[in-house]
Amino acid sequence: MLRSTSLLGLASILLGATAQNVTILHNTLTAHGVSAVYPTDSNYSTVTQAYNRRFTVSPMAVAFPTNVQQVAAAVMAGTAQNMPVVARSGGHSYIANGLGGTNSALVVDLSKMKAITVRASNNTALIETGNRLGDVALALNAKGRAIPHGTCSYVGIGGHSGYGGFGFTSRAWGLTLDTIKSATVVLANGTIASASSTVNPDLFWAIRGASPSFGIVTSIEVQTFAAPTSAIVFQYGWDSLDVTTASNAISSLQTFAASNIPAEFGAELVFSAGPSSSHVTVGLTGAFYGPASNFNTTIAPYLKTLPKPSWSTITPGSYINSVSVLASPDSLNTSIKADSTDTFYTKSLMTPEGSPMSAAAIKAFVTYMAVQGFSSNTAWFVEVELYGGSNSAISAVPLDSTAFAKRDTLFTIQMYASSDNSKPPYPAAGFTFLDGMASSITSNSPSNWSYGAYLNYADDRLANASTLYYGSHYPRLKSIKAAVDPLDTFRFPIGV
C-alpha cells in the first residue's frame, strides 16, 4: 500500500511539473508574440495529428512563429526547460519526428514562413522553409527557373532539403540539398546563424544531410536552373509479370544505367501485388528533360529488354506541366485542399553503384514480392529509384563535400506498406512483411556489401541506423553536434 501511495504522489508531482512547464512556456512565447497551441486547446488533436497515423505523439506545445526572431525566441523557451525542440516543415516525417517522435517536445511549426524571392541577378532563390514543394515549383517556374525535388507537392522543402531531396531531374541537377548555397539557422542557444562555405562551414556541411539535428533552418538560398524547354513524362505498365521477367526488369535497368544514358533521363520501377501468386504488377515511371526528339532513342534499349507493356502513357509538354502530371492527383497549389494522412511502415535500401545487386539478391527480392506480397494484408508498393548510372549529378558530387552519406548509390529502394484502409491500427504482420522484404536483398548479398538507407524514408525500427543513414560521416556529425548543440536540444529518434 505504501508503494501505491508513493507512485500516486510521484504521478501528482510529475503532472504538476508538466503543467508548470506549459505555463512557463505559454508565458514566454506570449511575451515574444509567438502564437502556439497547447494540450488544453480545442484544436490540439488536429494540430498534432501525425501524417503517419501509426504514431500518436503529444507535444508540449506547437508554436507558429512568423519570422526568424520568433523562431529563436521559441527555441530559447524550449532550451530553458531542457525540452526537446523540433522543427516541422511540411510534417511528412515517416516516423512523426516533426512532432518530436516521442511525447513532450516543443514543435516549432514553420508553416507561416512562406516567402520565396527569386533573384534574377544571379539566378538564386531565397526560400523560407515553411514552403511545400508544389508551391516552390510554381513560384520558381513563374520566373523561368527550377530546382530538383520530389514529386509529392505537399512535402515541405525544409525536411526534404535537409536530408536529401530526390526527383526525376536529380540525375541532371543533383539532390535538393546540392543546390543550397547558404542558409539561416537558429541554434539551440537562440543564435541566428548564417551558414555557407565561408561562414560557419562545419554547420553548413552538417545541415546538408542531417539538418534537423543541428538547428532550425528557417531559409535556404538555392542555385536555380533554367526550366527545361521541353519535358516528357512517361508511364509504362505491366499488369502481371512472373518472377523471372520482373527480375530482368531490375537487372536490365542496372545494365541500362551503366550505358551512356543522358543525365536528363530520370526513372523508377514501381512494384505492387500481382493478380496471382508468383506474379507482380510493374510500372516504369519517369521524365525526360532533354530534346523531345531524343526520347524514343534514349529509352528504346531498355524497353527492348522487357515484354510489350500492358499500357503506356506518354505526356509531352512544358516543365511545369511535367511537375503537375507527376504530382497528380494533388495540385501544385497546396492551399487548395488539406493534406492527407496514411497509416504505414516503410524501409529503404540504397544499393552501391560499385557493387550492384547480384542476380541472387534480385531474384530473392522479386520472389518475395511475388509470393509474400500476394498474401500480405497490407496495401504495399516498392519504388526502385534510379540515382546513379552514367552522367548522374548525384554521384558526381564528392562524398565528403556534404553530410549526405551515400553518393555511390545506384538505386534507392523504398518499401512502403499501408494498413488496408490507410487508417489505424497498423497490422503487426506489416512490420514482419517489410523486414523480410529488405532481408531478402541483404541476406543474398556479400557480407561487406556497402549499402545504406535514406533518411527521408525514415524507419524507426532499423538496426544499425547511424551507420546506414550517416555512414562514414557520423563521427564528424557527432563532433559538430557537440559544438553547436551540447545539450542535445534538437533530439528525436534516429537523429545525431
PDB file of N, CA and C in Angstrom, residues 33-100:
ATOM      1  N   GLY A  33       5.380  37.308 -28.595  1.00  0.00           N
ATOM      2  CA  GLY A  33       4.415  37.401 -29.686  1.00  0.00           C
ATOM      3  C   GLY A  33       4.261  36.149 -30.506  1.00  0.00           C
ATOM      4  N   VAL A  34       4.680  34.996 -29.954  1.00  0.00           N
ATOM      5  CA  VAL A  34       4.605  33.736 -30.704  1.00  0.00           C
ATOM      6  C   VAL A  34       3.305  33.018 -30.357  1.00  0.00           C
ATOM      7  N   SER A  35       2.446  32.813 -31.331  1.00  0.00           N
ATOM      8  CA  SER A  35       1.214  32.060 -31.093  1.00  0.00           C
ATOM      9  C   SER A  35       1.535  30.582 -30.998  1.00  0.00           C
ATOM     10  N   ALA A  36       0.749  29.847 -30.224  1.00  0.00           N
ATOM     11  CA  ALA A  36       1.004  28.418 -30.030  1.00  0.00           C
ATOM     12  C   ALA A  36      -0.284  27.709 -29.649  1.00  0.00           C
ATOM     13  N   VAL A  37      -0.278  26.410 -29.854  1.00  0.00           N
ATOM     14  CA  VAL A  37      -1.399  25.550 -29.479  1.00  0.00           C
ATOM     15  C   VAL A  37      -0.910  24.621 -28.367  1.00  0.00           C
ATOM     16  N   TYR A  38      -1.724  24.493 -27.312  1.00  0.00           N
ATOM     17  CA  TYR A  38      -1.359  23.730 -26.125  1.00  0.00           C
ATOM     18  C   TYR A  38      -2.340  22.580 -25.916  1.00  0.00           C
ATOM     19  N   PRO A  39      -1.984  21.598 -25.051  1.00  0.00           N
ATOM     20  CA  PRO A  39      -2.846  20.421 -24.865  1.00  0.00           C
ATOM     21  C   PRO A  39      -4.270  20.739 -24.433  1.00  0.00           C
ATOM     22  N   THR A  40      -4.507  21.863 -23.787  1.00  0.00           N
ATOM     23  CA  THR A  40      -5.866  22.210 -23.354  1.00  0.00           C
ATOM     24  C   THR A  40      -6.679  22.897 -24.438  1.00  0.00           C
ATOM     25  N   ASP A  41      -6.072  23.209 -25.576  1.00  0.00           N
ATOM     26  CA  ASP A  41      -6.795  23.893 -26.647  1.00  0.00           C
ATOM     27  C   ASP A  41      -7.637  22.908 -27.449  1.00  0.00           C
ATOM     28  N   SER A  42      -8.769  23.390 -27.942  1.00  0.00           N
ATOM     29  CA  SER A  42      -9.728  22.509 -28.632  1.00  0.00           C
ATOM     30  C   SER A  42      -9.168  21.958 -29.941  1.00  0.00           C
ATOM     31  N   ASN A  43      -8.242  22.679 -30.565  1.00  0.00           N
ATOM     32  CA  ASN A  43      -7.681  22.226 -31.845  1.00  0.00           C
ATOM     33  C   ASN A  43      -6.372  21.464 -31.690  1.00  0.00           C
ATOM     34  N   TYR A  44      -6.009  21.133 -30.457  1.00  0.00           N
ATOM     35  CA  TYR A  44      -4.724  20.466 -30.211  1.00  0.00           C
ATOM     36  C   TYR A  44      -4.630  19.134 -30.946  1.00  0.00           C
ATOM     37  N   SER A  45      -5.674  18.317 -30.904  1.00  0.00           N
ATOM     38  CA  SER A  45      -5.608  16.984 -31.533  1.00  0.00           C
ATOM     39  C   SER A  45      -5.478  17.096 -33.047  1.00  0.00           C
ATOM     40  N   THR A  46      -6.101  18.115 -33.632  1.00  0.00           N
ATOM     41  CA  THR A  46      -5.980  18.319 -35.080  1.00  0.00           C
ATOM     42  C   THR A  46      -4.569  18.767 -35.447  1.00  0.00           C
ATOM     43  N   VAL A  47      -4.049  19.717 -34.693  1.00  0.00           N
ATOM     44  CA  VAL A  47      -2.735  20.285 -34.978  1.00  0.00           C
ATOM     45  C   VAL A  47      -1.630  19.248 -34.783  1.00  0.00           C
ATOM     46  N   THR A  48      -1.837  18.308 -33.866  1.00  0.00           N
ATOM     47  CA  THR A  48      -0.793  17.334 -33.546  1.00  0.00           C
ATOM     48  C   THR A  48      -1.019  15.967 -34.177  1.00  0.00           C
ATOM     49  N   GLN A  49      -1.941  15.858 -35.116  1.00  0.00           N
ATOM     50  CA  GLN A  49      -2.125  14.565 -35.782  1.00  0.00           C
ATOM     51  C   GLN A  49      -0.957  14.309 -36.716  1.00  0.00           C
ATOM     52  N   ALA A  50      -0.338  13.162 -36.585  1.00  0.00           N
ATOM     53  CA  ALA A  50       0.807  12.804 -37.418  1.00  0.00           C
ATOM     54  C   ALA A  50       0.346  12.432 -38.820  1.00  0.00           C
ATOM     55  N   TYR A  51       1.199  12.722 -39.804  1.00  0.00           N
ATOM     56  CA  TYR A  51       0.939  12.271 -41.178  1.00  0.00           C
ATOM     57  C   TYR A  51       0.825  10.755 -41.208  1.00  0.00           C
ATOM     58  N   ASN A  52       1.735  10.083 -40.524  1.00  0.00           N
ATOM     59  CA  ASN A  52       1.666   8.627 -40.382  1.00  0.00           C
ATOM     60  C   ASN A  52       0.885   8.324 -39.106  1.00  0.00           C
ATOM     61  N   ARG A  53      -0.334   7.889 -39.265  1.00  0.00           N
ATOM     62  CA  ARG A  53      -1.207   7.704 -38.100  1.00  0.00           C
ATOM     63  C   ARG A  53      -0.876   6.446 -37.300  1.00  0.00           C
ATOM     64  N   ARG A  54       0.180   5.769 -37.672  1.00  0.00           N
ATOM     65  CA  ARG A  54       0.737   4.728 -36.811  1.00  0.00           C
ATOM     66  C   ARG A  54       1.273   5.352 -35.526  1.00  0.00           C
ATOM     67  N   PHE A  55       1.528   6.647 -35.567  1.00  0.00           N
ATOM     68  CA  PHE A  55       2.079   7.357 -34.416  1.00  0.00           C
ATOM     69  C   PHE A  55       1.046   8.300 -33.809  1.00  0.00           C
ATOM     70  N   THR A  56       0.958   8.275 -32.480  1.00  0.00           N
ATOM     71  CA  THR A  56       0.195   9.263 -31.722  1.00  0.00           C
ATOM     72  C   THR A  56       1.185   9.921 -30.764  1.00  0.00           C
ATOM     73  N   VAL A  57       1.515  11.171 -31.034  1.00  0.00           N
ATOM     74  CA  VAL A  57       2.541  11.887 -30.277  1.00  0.00           C
ATOM     75  C   VAL A  57       1.909  13.122 -29.655  1.00  0.00           C
ATOM     76  N   SER A  58       2.272  13.384 -28.400  1.00  0.00           N
ATOM     77  CA  SER A  58       1.702  14.519 -27.659  1.00  0.00           C
ATOM     78  C   SER A  58       2.794  15.534 -27.327  1.00  0.00           C
ATOM     79  N   PRO A  59       2.983  16.553 -28.166  1.00  0.00           N
ATOM     80  CA  PRO A  59       3.964  17.593 -27.866  1.00  0.00           C
ATOM     81  C   PRO A  59       3.533  18.457 -26.681  1.00  0.00           C
ATOM     82  N   MET A  60       4.498  19.117 -26.056  1.00  0.00           N
ATOM     83  CA  MET A  60       4.202  20.072 -25.001  1.00  0.00           C
ATOM     84  C   MET A  60       3.423  21.256 -25.565  1.00  0.00           C
ATOM     85  N   ALA A  61       3.771  21.661 -26.791  1.00  0.00           N
ATOM     86  CA  ALA A  61       3.082  22.752 -27.473  1.00  0.00           C
ATOM     87  C   ALA A  61       3.544  22.760 -28.916  1.00  0.00           C
ATOM     88  N   VAL A  62       2.741  23.396 -29.766  1.00  0.00           N
ATOM     89  CA  VAL A  62       3.126  23.627 -31.159  1.00  0.00           C
ATOM     90  C   VAL A  62       3.124  25.130 -31.378  1.00  0.00           C
ATOM     91  N   ALA A  63       4.305  25.700 -31.616  1.00  0.00           N
ATOM     92  CA  ALA A  63       4.451  27.140 -31.816  1.00  0.00           C
ATOM     93  C   ALA A  63       4.402  27.469 -33.303  1.00  0.00           C
ATOM     94  N   PHE A  64       3.859  28.637 -33.629  1.00  0.00           N
ATOM     95  CA  PHE A  64       3.713  29.068 -35.021  1.00  0.00           C
ATOM     96  C   PHE A  64       4.385  30.433 -35.208  1.00  0.00           C
ATOM     97  N   PRO A  65       5.720  30.472 -35.264  1.00  0.00           N
ATOM     98  CA  PRO A  65       6.401  31.747 -35.473  1.00  0.00           C
ATOM     99  C   PRO A  65       6.160  32.289 -36.879  1.00  0.00           C
ATOM    100  N   THR A  66       6.315  33.592 -37.010  1.00  0.00           N
ATOM    101  CA  THR A  66       6.123  34.232 -38.310  1.00  0.00           C
ATOM    102  C   THR A  66       7.420  34.811 -38.860  1.00  0.00           C
ATOM    103  N   ASN A  67       8.491  34.791 -38.078  1.00  0.00           N
ATOM    104  CA  ASN A  67       9.775  35.282 -38.557  1.00  0.00           C
ATOM    105  C   ASN A  67      10.891  34.585 -37.781  1.00  0.00           C
ATOM    106  N   VAL A  68      12.117  34.814 -38.213  1.00  0.00           N
ATOM    107  CA  VAL A  68      13.251  34.094 -37.629  1.00  0.00           C
ATOM    108  C   VAL A  68      13.494  34.498 -36.174  1.00  0.00           C
ATOM    109  N   GLN A  69      13.173  35.743 -35.836  1.00  0.00           N
ATOM    110  CA  GLN A  69      13.331  36.168 -34.441  1.00  0.00           C
ATOM    111  C   GLN A  69      12.379  35.407 -33.522  1.00  0.00           C
ATOM    112  N   GLN A  70      11.163  35.166 -33.988  1.00  0.00           N
ATOM    113  CA  GLN A  70      10.225  34.387 -33.186  1.00  0.00           C
ATOM    114  C   GLN A  70      10.648  32.926 -33.101  1.00  0.00           C
ATOM    115  N   VAL A  71      11.255  32.383 -34.154  1.00  0.00           N
ATOM    116  CA  VAL A  71      11.801  31.026 -34.082  1.00  0.00           C
ATOM    117  C   VAL A  71      12.855  30.961 -32.991  1.00  0.00           C
ATOM    118  N   ALA A  72      13.737  31.954 -32.963  1.00  0.00           N
ATOM    119  CA  ALA A  72      14.793  31.991 -31.951  1.00  0.00           C
ATOM    120  C   ALA A  72      14.205  32.068 -30.548  1.00  0.00           C
ATOM    121  N   ALA A  73      13.168  32.885 -30.369  1.00  0.00           N
ATOM    122  CA  ALA A  73      12.533  33.004 -29.048  1.00  0.00           C
ATOM    123  C   ALA A  73      11.922  31.672 -28.627  1.00  0.00           C
ATOM    124  N   ALA A  74      11.291  30.963 -29.579  1.00  0.00           N
ATOM    125  CA  ALA A  74      10.682  29.666 -29.259  1.00  0.00           C
ATOM    126  C   ALA A  74      11.752  28.646 -28.879  1.00  0.00           C
ATOM    127  N   VAL A  75      12.851  28.603 -29.633  1.00  0.00           N
ATOM    128  CA  VAL A  75      13.924  27.661 -29.324  1.00  0.00           C
ATOM    129  C   VAL A  75      14.489  27.931 -27.934  1.00  0.00           C
ATOM    130  N   MET A  76      14.710  29.190 -27.614  1.00  0.00           N
ATOM    131  CA  MET A  76      15.251  29.538 -26.295  1.00  0.00           C
ATOM    132  C   MET A  76      14.281  29.163 -25.178  1.00  0.00           C
ATOM    133  N   ALA A  77      12.987  29.304 -25.451  1.00  0.00           N
ATOM    134  CA  ALA A  77      11.990  28.925 -24.438  1.00  0.00           C
ATOM    135  C   ALA A  77      12.045  27.431 -24.159  1.00  0.00           C
ATOM    136  N   GLY A  78      12.230  26.633 -25.204  1.00  0.00           N
ATOM    137  CA  GLY A  78      12.353  25.189 -25.015  1.00  0.00           C
ATOM    138  C   GLY A  78      13.656  24.805 -24.352  1.00  0.00           C
ATOM    139  N   THR A  79      14.740  25.433 -24.794  1.00  0.00           N
ATOM    140  CA  THR A  79      16.055  25.132 -24.225  1.00  0.00           C
ATOM    141  C   THR A  79      16.096  25.447 -22.736  1.00  0.00           C
ATOM    142  N   ALA A  80      15.436  26.527 -22.337  1.00  0.00           N
ATOM    143  CA  ALA A  80      15.455  26.942 -20.926  1.00  0.00           C
ATOM    144  C   ALA A  80      14.878  25.874 -20.009  1.00  0.00           C
ATOM    145  N   GLN A  81      13.988  25.024 -20.548  1.00  0.00           N
ATOM    146  CA  GLN A  81      13.371  23.968 -19.736  1.00  0.00           C
ATOM    147  C   GLN A  81      13.865  22.577 -20.135  1.00  0.00           C
ATOM    148  N   ASN A  82      14.939  22.547 -20.945  1.00  0.00           N
ATOM    149  CA  ASN A  82      15.508  21.284 -21.406  1.00  0.00           C
ATOM    150  C   ASN A  82      14.487  20.415 -22.131  1.00  0.00           C
ATOM    151  N   MET A  83      13.584  21.050 -22.848  1.00  0.00           N
ATOM    152  CA  MET A  83      12.630  20.306 -23.672  1.00  0.00           C
ATOM    153  C   MET A  83      13.288  19.920 -24.990  1.00  0.00           C
ATOM    154  N   PRO A  84      12.937  18.780 -25.555  1.00  0.00           N
ATOM    155  CA  PRO A  84      13.310  18.535 -26.946  1.00  0.00           C
ATOM    156  C   PRO A  84      12.619  19.584 -27.826  1.00  0.00           C
ATOM    157  N   VAL A  85      13.339  20.125 -28.786  1.00  0.00           N
ATOM    158  CA  VAL A  85      12.781  21.094 -29.725  1.00  0.00           C
ATOM    159  C   VAL A  85      12.944  20.532 -31.128  1.00  0.00           C
ATOM    160  N   VAL A  86      11.868  20.564 -31.903  1.00  0.00           N
ATOM    161  CA  VAL A  86      11.924  20.045 -33.272  1.00  0.00           C
ATOM    162  C   VAL A  86      11.245  21.019 -34.216  1.00  0.00           C
ATOM    163  N   ALA A  87      11.729  21.037 -35.444  1.00  0.00           N
ATOM    164  CA  ALA A  87      11.085  21.831 -36.492  1.00  0.00           C
ATOM    165  C   ALA A  87      10.055  20.971 -37.215  1.00  0.00           C
ATOM    166  N   ARG A  88       8.956  21.605 -37.604  1.00  0.00           N
ATOM    167  CA  ARG A  88       8.001  20.938 -38.504  1.00  0.00           C
ATOM    168  C   ARG A  88       7.874  21.796 -39.753  1.00  0.00           C
ATOM    169  N   SER A  89       8.358  21.233 -40.852  1.00  0.00           N
ATOM    170  CA  SER A  89       8.328  21.934 -42.137  1.00  0.00           C
ATOM    171  C   SER A  89       7.651  21.021 -43.143  1.00  0.00           C
ATOM    172  N   GLY A  90       6.342  21.090 -43.212  1.00  0.00           N
ATOM    173  CA  GLY A  90       5.586  20.186 -44.072  1.00  0.00           C
ATOM    174  C   GLY A  90       4.936  19.072 -43.286  1.00  0.00           C
ATOM    175  N   GLY A  91       5.660  18.476 -42.347  1.00  0.00           N
ATOM    176  CA  GLY A  91       5.066  17.494 -41.438  1.00  0.00           C
ATOM    177  C   GLY A  91       4.959  16.091 -41.961  1.00  0.00           C
ATOM    178  N   HIS A  92       5.793  15.718 -42.948  1.00  0.00           N
ATOM    179  CA  HIS A  92       5.663  14.395 -43.546  1.00  0.00           C
ATOM    180  C   HIS A  92       6.686  13.385 -43.050  1.00  0.00           C
ATOM    181  N   SER A  93       7.336  13.659 -41.940  1.00  0.00           N
ATOM    182  CA  SER A  93       8.253  12.657 -41.400  1.00  0.00           C
ATOM    183  C   SER A  93       7.529  11.322 -41.254  1.00  0.00           C
ATOM    184  N   TYR A  94       8.154  10.274 -41.801  1.00  0.00           N
ATOM    185  CA  TYR A  94       7.519   8.962 -41.771  1.00  0.00           C
ATOM    186  C   TYR A  94       7.377   8.421 -40.355  1.00  0.00           C
ATOM    187  N   ILE A  95       8.172   8.949 -39.405  1.00  0.00           N
ATOM    188  CA  ILE A  95       8.108   8.458 -38.024  1.00  0.00           C
ATOM    189  C   ILE A  95       7.737   9.574 -37.050  1.00  0.00           C
ATOM    190  N   ALA A  96       7.047  10.590 -37.553  1.00  0.00           N
ATOM    191  CA  ALA A  96       6.497  11.680 -36.728  1.00  0.00           C
ATOM    192  C   ALA A  96       7.569  12.483 -36.002  1.00  0.00           C
ATOM    193  N   ASN A  97       8.765  12.564 -36.580  1.00  0.00           N
ATOM    194  CA  ASN A  97       9.804  13.372 -35.941  1.00  0.00           C
ATOM    195  C   ASN A  97       9.483  14.856 -35.962  1.00  0.00           C
ATOM    196  N   GLY A  98       8.626  15.294 -36.874  1.00  0.00           N
ATOM    197  CA  GLY A  98       8.194  16.681 -36.890  1.00  0.00           C
ATOM    198  C   GLY A  98       7.319  17.045 -35.699  1.00  0.00           C
ATOM    199  N   LEU A  99       6.890  16.020 -34.950  1.00  0.00           N
ATOM    200  CA  LEU A  99       6.158  16.229 -33.694  1.00  0.00           C
ATOM    201  C   LEU A  99       7.019  15.847 -32.490  1.00  0.00           C
ATOM    202  N   GLY A 100       8.266  15.499 -32.756  1.00  0.00           N
ATOM    203  CA  GLY A 100       9.172  15.093 -31.689  1.00  0.00           C
ATOM    204  C   GLY A 100       9.487  13.615 -31.697  1.00  0.00           C
TER     205      GLY A 100
END
